[in-house]
């Protein structure tokens, strides 16, 4: 194996382990409520989880921007700036979390105006939301820590944190749901406790292994006008790009809910397979972030080109492997998530869309990572905007004749367009 692939795997493998545990948070929640005897429980977790995806993805720049900026500072051996970036990101994270806690009721009211769901699903999802929103400080704080660790070429610590969160979540959720008979509220409490366990571990790891960096901190330079202007300039495009992503995701879930609780449950279960693939691909995207930023900071164009080439080699191999895996065992996997026969039977009509996702979407994940590391966030935004426009054009053009199939076709096309437009823009930029 080449040294370039070894460096990629050194970051990607721990990232894959940690990222694959992230959908386990959702899988555990869906699996627990999937055995409570009603499709509305699955729908409530889907809607409640979608609300938090909508909220937290908007602030995804706290992780992505921190990663790219930290990696470039690390590559340039600028340790004072490395230290200041973490403080900058953490400070902004907690201010934003405070705003979310203060505005939780209007946020929930506005969100449910945008989501079509049955009264029972709406009531259960509201309960889930008002418990889990208190995890905002932990979640946003972890965005900053995770991005910073990855930028420092250290993906092991996010892995330790993710494993801790999942162990705590599984234990707490099972206890509250089955021992205390709390159902959806128990799932929410388990998630909340796990979020703060993760933040506490992140701080302990930083304190144990990065404490010497404190000597580089100059507090008067942490939140200077120039530093903050650069931070938000880099993250502006990520923020707008994330708004597009959230819009597509919210529309996908809310439109599925409008087709009925069974269709909503089907879409939720099938999307777990996409989520599983996406977090594994994100492991290699994180490697792209860290190594691209490092080599740009160090002005090493040779290693940068080799890294990109090897990343795509791994991406193609993973896409083919997942297509085969889902083709062989995907339907059996759905049976592990729920024992509702009506939901499992209804999923058969849509399962082939899941098989198209890996090859359609792998390049979008890799190019996102490369652009984040290069802080070329304008390319990310343009690619996402074009793909989002394509999503809505396809859905509204075919909805009358295809229904929920039009929704899935639009989603798969959206994934493919993201990668295609980004690749074209990068080639165009190089030619200029």
XYZ file of C-alpha atoms in Angstrom:
432
model
C 0.000 0.000 0.000
C 1.316 3.436 -0.930
C 2.255 6.000 1.748
C -0.532 8.263 0.468
C -3.180 5.581 1.017
C -1.735 4.855 4.442
C -2.107 8.506 5.413
C -5.675 8.541 4.118
C -6.594 5.384 6.031
C -4.873 6.646 9.182
C -7.487 9.401 9.308
C -10.344 7.668 7.473
C -10.570 4.432 9.476
C -11.083 6.043 12.903
C -13.445 8.516 11.217
C -15.423 5.651 9.686
C -15.660 3.939 13.071
C -16.868 7.147 14.725
C -19.151 8.124 11.846
C -20.767 4.717 11.606
C -21.688 5.046 15.268
C -23.477 8.341 14.519
C -26.285 6.697 12.515
C -26.391 4.096 15.274
C -27.894 6.840 17.434
C -30.731 7.045 14.926
C -30.827 3.316 14.265
C -31.092 2.513 17.958
C -33.905 5.035 18.384
C -35.785 3.745 15.322
C -35.246 0.109 16.341
C -36.504 0.696 19.883
C -39.676 2.512 18.836
C -40.084 0.156 15.866
C -40.930 -2.594 18.332
C -43.473 -0.602 20.342
C -46.389 -1.576 18.105
C -47.231 1.521 16.044
C -45.906 3.171 12.893
C -46.591 6.571 14.496
C -43.690 6.026 16.910
C -41.321 5.569 13.961
C -42.839 8.634 12.308
C -42.375 10.708 15.470
C -38.674 9.824 15.698
C -38.329 10.587 11.976
C -39.933 14.002 12.301
C -38.203 14.820 15.592
C -34.840 13.707 14.229
C -35.431 15.685 11.045
C -36.097 18.835 13.092
C -32.714 18.520 14.759
C -31.011 17.729 11.461
C -32.561 20.901 10.098
C -31.377 22.943 13.084
C -27.915 21.475 13.578
C -27.023 21.172 9.899
C -27.522 24.911 9.592
C -24.635 25.264 12.036
C -22.525 22.576 10.393
C -19.999 25.267 9.467
C -18.827 25.113 13.085
C -17.291 21.723 12.335
C -16.431 22.062 8.655
C -14.956 25.550 8.813
C -13.003 24.704 11.943
C -11.554 21.619 10.275
C -10.342 23.385 7.135
C -8.898 26.399 8.946
C -7.193 24.236 11.577
C -5.673 21.896 8.970
C -4.185 24.803 7.040
C -2.777 26.375 10.218
C -1.381 22.978 11.217
C 0.261 22.512 7.815
C 1.832 25.964 8.109
C 3.027 25.135 11.681
C 1.141 28.138 13.064
C 0.430 26.808 16.562
C -0.839 30.106 18.013
C -3.528 30.240 15.312
C -4.319 26.551 15.830
C -5.112 27.314 19.480
C -7.144 30.406 18.710
C -9.321 28.634 16.128
C -10.641 26.198 18.761
C -11.457 28.999 21.175
C -13.142 30.978 18.410
C -15.268 28.043 17.317
C -16.199 27.043 20.884
C -17.222 30.565 21.846
C -19.479 30.937 18.824
C -20.925 27.445 19.404
C -22.123 28.195 22.904
C -23.611 31.564 21.942
C -25.595 29.919 19.141
C -26.732 27.119 21.478
C -27.994 29.697 23.973
C -30.032 31.337 21.213
C -31.580 27.963 20.302
C -32.623 27.311 23.895
C -34.220 30.739 24.201
C -36.069 30.381 20.884
C -37.081 26.722 21.175
C -40.853 27.319 21.239
C -41.060 29.586 18.174
C -38.653 27.246 16.368
C -40.942 24.285 17.039
C -44.064 26.194 15.983
C -42.484 27.373 12.727
C -41.090 23.919 12.002
C -44.480 22.234 12.315
C -45.967 24.736 9.909
C -43.530 23.340 7.355
C -44.095 19.659 8.147
C -47.208 17.699 7.332
C -47.835 14.922 9.838
C -50.729 13.238 11.622
C -51.828 14.694 14.995
C -50.385 11.707 16.860
C -46.986 11.975 15.168
C -46.960 15.733 15.739
C -47.653 15.370 19.464
C -44.978 12.724 19.988
C -42.424 14.623 17.877
C -43.043 17.792 19.936
C -42.305 15.871 23.132
C -39.094 14.522 21.615
C -38.063 18.008 20.444
C -38.502 19.836 23.751
C -36.387 17.273 25.586
C -33.574 16.972 23.052
C -33.221 20.726 22.430
C -31.449 21.000 25.783
C -28.580 19.098 24.209
C -27.804 22.032 21.872
C -24.813 23.342 23.892
C -23.240 19.873 23.885
C -23.926 19.192 20.202
C -22.670 22.527 18.885
C -19.697 22.458 21.250
C -18.762 19.041 19.891
C -18.882 20.411 16.339
C -16.002 22.714 17.190
C -13.988 20.038 18.992
C -14.526 17.465 16.245
C -13.505 19.830 13.453
C -10.452 20.912 15.419
C -9.311 17.359 16.152
C -9.687 16.402 12.477
C -7.782 19.490 11.373
C -5.003 18.406 13.736
C -4.871 15.089 11.770
C -6.306 13.290 14.795
C -9.457 11.340 13.994
C -9.002 8.929 16.902
C -10.420 11.338 19.473
C -13.710 11.896 17.607
C -13.927 8.096 17.430
C -13.525 7.761 21.207
C -16.145 10.461 21.723
C -18.635 8.856 19.315
C -18.229 5.433 20.912
C -18.795 6.944 24.344
C -21.945 8.691 23.130
C -23.388 5.546 21.618
C -22.723 3.329 24.606
C -24.361 5.891 26.869
C -27.259 6.389 24.443
C -28.022 2.679 24.086
C -27.882 2.030 27.815
C -29.885 5.106 28.787
C -32.534 4.725 26.060
C -33.146 1.055 26.818
C -33.452 1.847 30.515
C -35.873 4.744 30.104
C -38.029 3.046 27.453
C -38.303 -0.484 28.785
C -37.547 -0.161 32.504
C -39.365 3.146 33.001
C -41.952 2.737 30.204
C -41.266 6.263 28.886
C -41.475 5.406 25.157
C -40.558 8.450 22.983
C -39.627 10.543 26.027
C -37.223 7.811 27.119
C -35.510 7.798 23.726
C -35.138 11.582 23.914
C -33.651 11.476 27.429
C -31.164 8.816 26.376
C -30.023 10.999 23.473
C -29.713 14.078 25.696
C -27.550 12.332 28.293
C -25.319 10.888 25.564
C -24.690 14.320 24.042
C -23.306 15.751 27.266
C -21.241 12.627 27.885
C -19.570 13.232 24.515
C -18.791 16.890 25.235
C -17.306 16.032 28.626
C -15.038 13.430 27.043
C -13.903 15.865 24.320
C -12.800 18.347 26.954
C -10.961 15.681 28.954
C -9.086 14.519 25.836
C -8.058 18.055 24.947
C -6.943 18.718 28.508
C -4.903 15.516 28.636
C -3.128 15.735 25.255
C -3.204 19.358 24.054
C -2.722 21.319 27.245
C 0.734 22.635 26.140
C -0.992 24.672 23.423
C -2.333 26.988 26.103
C 0.976 28.835 26.157
C 0.306 30.059 22.597
C -3.029 31.658 23.454
C -3.215 35.434 23.307
C -6.761 36.237 24.395
C -6.759 39.675 22.831
C -6.217 38.052 19.422
C -8.866 35.346 19.689
C -11.877 37.474 18.757
C -10.262 40.287 16.809
C -12.247 41.885 13.993
C -9.851 40.517 11.385
C -9.954 36.962 12.768
C -13.720 36.890 13.070
C -14.158 38.373 9.592
C -12.032 35.582 8.117
C -13.853 32.935 10.151
C -17.260 34.034 8.914
C -16.085 34.666 5.370
C -14.893 31.075 5.098
C -18.086 29.781 6.665
C -20.589 31.952 4.801
C -20.711 29.640 1.799
C -20.854 26.568 4.036
C -23.820 28.094 5.854
C -25.716 28.857 2.638
C -24.829 25.446 1.217
C -26.169 23.836 4.376
C -29.431 25.768 4.051
C -29.889 24.162 0.640
C -29.138 20.731 2.094
C -31.591 21.264 4.953
C -34.267 22.446 2.530
C -33.984 19.265 0.471
C -33.948 17.044 3.560
C -36.915 18.755 5.194
C -38.864 18.603 1.960
C -38.068 14.905 1.531
C -39.287 14.002 5.025
C -42.323 16.296 5.095
C -43.446 15.204 1.631
C -43.098 11.559 2.647
C -45.231 12.326 5.718
C -47.935 13.764 3.457
C -48.264 10.339 1.752
C -49.284 8.795 5.101
C -47.694 7.261 8.203
C -46.772 3.994 6.472
C -44.969 5.743 3.591
C -43.243 8.034 6.079
C -42.063 4.964 8.015
C -40.868 3.308 4.772
C -38.884 6.370 3.723
C -37.424 6.659 7.211
C -36.190 3.052 7.205
C -34.743 3.272 3.688
C -32.994 6.524 4.524
C -31.190 4.704 7.326
C -29.341 2.799 4.589
C -28.368 6.062 2.914
C -27.277 7.461 6.280
C -25.084 4.426 6.898
C -23.367 4.861 3.525
C -23.018 8.618 3.932
C -21.225 8.412 7.249
C -18.771 5.863 5.924
C -18.054 8.063 2.916
C -17.688 11.005 5.277
C -14.799 9.141 6.897
C -12.865 9.527 3.649
C -14.193 13.055 3.214
C -12.737 13.923 6.626
C -9.412 12.515 5.471
C -9.746 14.778 2.430
C -10.385 17.778 4.679
C -7.417 17.118 6.940
C -4.877 16.217 4.272
C -5.967 18.794 1.699
C -5.781 21.573 4.293
C -2.449 20.311 5.574
C -0.820 20.188 2.140
C -2.227 23.546 1.096
C -0.928 25.078 4.324
C 2.461 23.455 3.682
C 2.323 24.416 -0.056
C 2.934 20.792 -1.073
C 1.084 20.425 -4.398
C 2.571 17.036 -5.225
C 1.125 15.314 -2.160
C -2.130 17.170 -2.655
C -2.604 15.707 -6.156
C -1.694 12.204 -4.959
C -4.156 12.466 -2.079
C -7.036 13.456 -4.365
C -6.269 10.610 -6.773
C -6.159 8.009 -4.018
C -9.314 9.344 -2.376
C -11.286 8.729 -5.543
C -9.858 5.251 -5.898
C -11.182 4.405 -2.456
C -14.488 6.132 -3.194
C -15.214 4.058 -6.304
C -14.346 0.833 -4.504
C -16.641 1.669 -1.581
C -19.524 2.631 -3.874
C -19.352 -0.699 -5.677
C -19.075 -2.607 -2.397
C -22.135 -0.927 -0.902
C -24.213 -1.486 -4.010
C -23.442 -5.199 -3.760
C -24.005 -5.262 0.008
C -27.408 -3.600 -0.172
C -28.433 -5.793 -3.092
C -27.690 -8.945 -1.098
C -28.680 -8.065 2.455
C -30.471 -4.743 2.471
C -33.996 -6.097 2.823
C -32.982 -8.373 5.671
C -31.477 -5.360 7.399
C -34.862 -3.605 7.349
C -36.348 -6.541 9.260
C -33.936 -5.818 12.103
C -35.262 -2.272 12.409
C -38.956 -3.056 12.698
C -41.378 -5.970 12.970
C -44.219 -3.977 11.374
C -45.116 -6.193 8.388
C -47.041 -3.481 6.559
C -43.988 -1.217 6.601
C -41.592 -3.954 5.458
C -43.893 -5.037 2.635
C -44.447 -1.463 1.451
C -40.663 -0.844 1.340
C -40.147 -3.422 -1.443
C -41.621 -1.083 -4.044
C -38.949 1.553 -3.349
C -35.901 -0.504 -2.448
C -34.163 -0.255 -5.826
C -33.664 3.480 -5.262
C -31.367 2.633 -2.356
C -29.209 0.537 -4.721
C -28.607 3.617 -6.900
C -27.391 5.827 -4.060
C -23.725 4.687 -3.625
C -22.558 5.208 -7.216
C -24.663 8.335 -7.626
C -23.427 9.997 -4.463
C -19.862 9.009 -3.541
C -18.109 11.818 -5.452
C -20.209 14.514 -3.752
C -18.910 13.452 -0.336
C -15.268 13.336 -1.409
C -15.378 16.675 -3.215
C -17.038 18.287 -0.199
C -14.097 17.173 1.937
C -11.527 18.420 -0.560
C -13.252 21.792 -0.883
C -13.495 22.186 2.905
C -9.785 21.475 3.327
C -8.980 23.964 0.579
C -11.530 26.443 2.018
C -12.930 26.568 -1.533
C -16.418 26.781 -0.104
C -17.840 28.739 -3.034
C -17.585 25.603 -5.175
C -19.512 23.632 -2.555
C -22.269 26.228 -2.504
C -22.655 26.369 -6.281
C -22.728 22.591 -6.568
C -25.346 22.285 -3.840
C -27.490 25.086 -5.274
C -27.543 23.493 -8.729
C -28.315 20.037 -7.284
C -31.115 21.414 -5.097
C -32.702 23.151 -8.080
C -32.531 19.867 -9.984
C -34.182 18.048 -7.073
C -37.242 20.285 -7.076
C -37.527 20.396 -10.868
C -37.528 16.593 -11.075
C -39.958 16.094 -8.212
C -42.543 18.626 -9.341
C -42.199 17.541 -12.947
C -42.908 13.872 -12.154
C -44.893 13.920 -8.909
C -48.297 13.724 -10.567
C -47.449 10.459 -12.317
C -44.905 8.833 -9.979
C -45.804 9.991 -6.452
C -43.266 8.820 -3.847
C -41.105 7.351 -6.633
C -40.657 10.896 -7.977
C -39.356 11.895 -4.548
C -36.734 9.147 -4.587
C -35.716 9.822 -8.203
C -35.268 13.497 -7.354
C -33.123 12.606 -4.327
C -30.808 10.229 -6.217
C -30.440 12.776 -9.035
C -29.649 15.481 -6.476
C -26.759 13.401 -5.098
C -25.334 12.822 -8.576
C -25.640 16.479 -9.571
C -23.713 17.632 -6.512
C -20.656 15.644 -7.531
C -20.922 16.453 -11.231
C -21.226 20.224 -10.777
C -18.431 20.380 -8.196
C -16.087 18.384 -10.433
C -16.861 20.663 -13.383
C -16.251 23.820 -11.309
C -12.952 22.495 -9.985
C -11.761 21.691 -13.523
C -12.881 25.126 -14.664
C -10.977 26.755 -11.812
C -7.806 24.828 -12.638
C -8.003 25.788 -16.311
C -8.158 29.442 -15.351
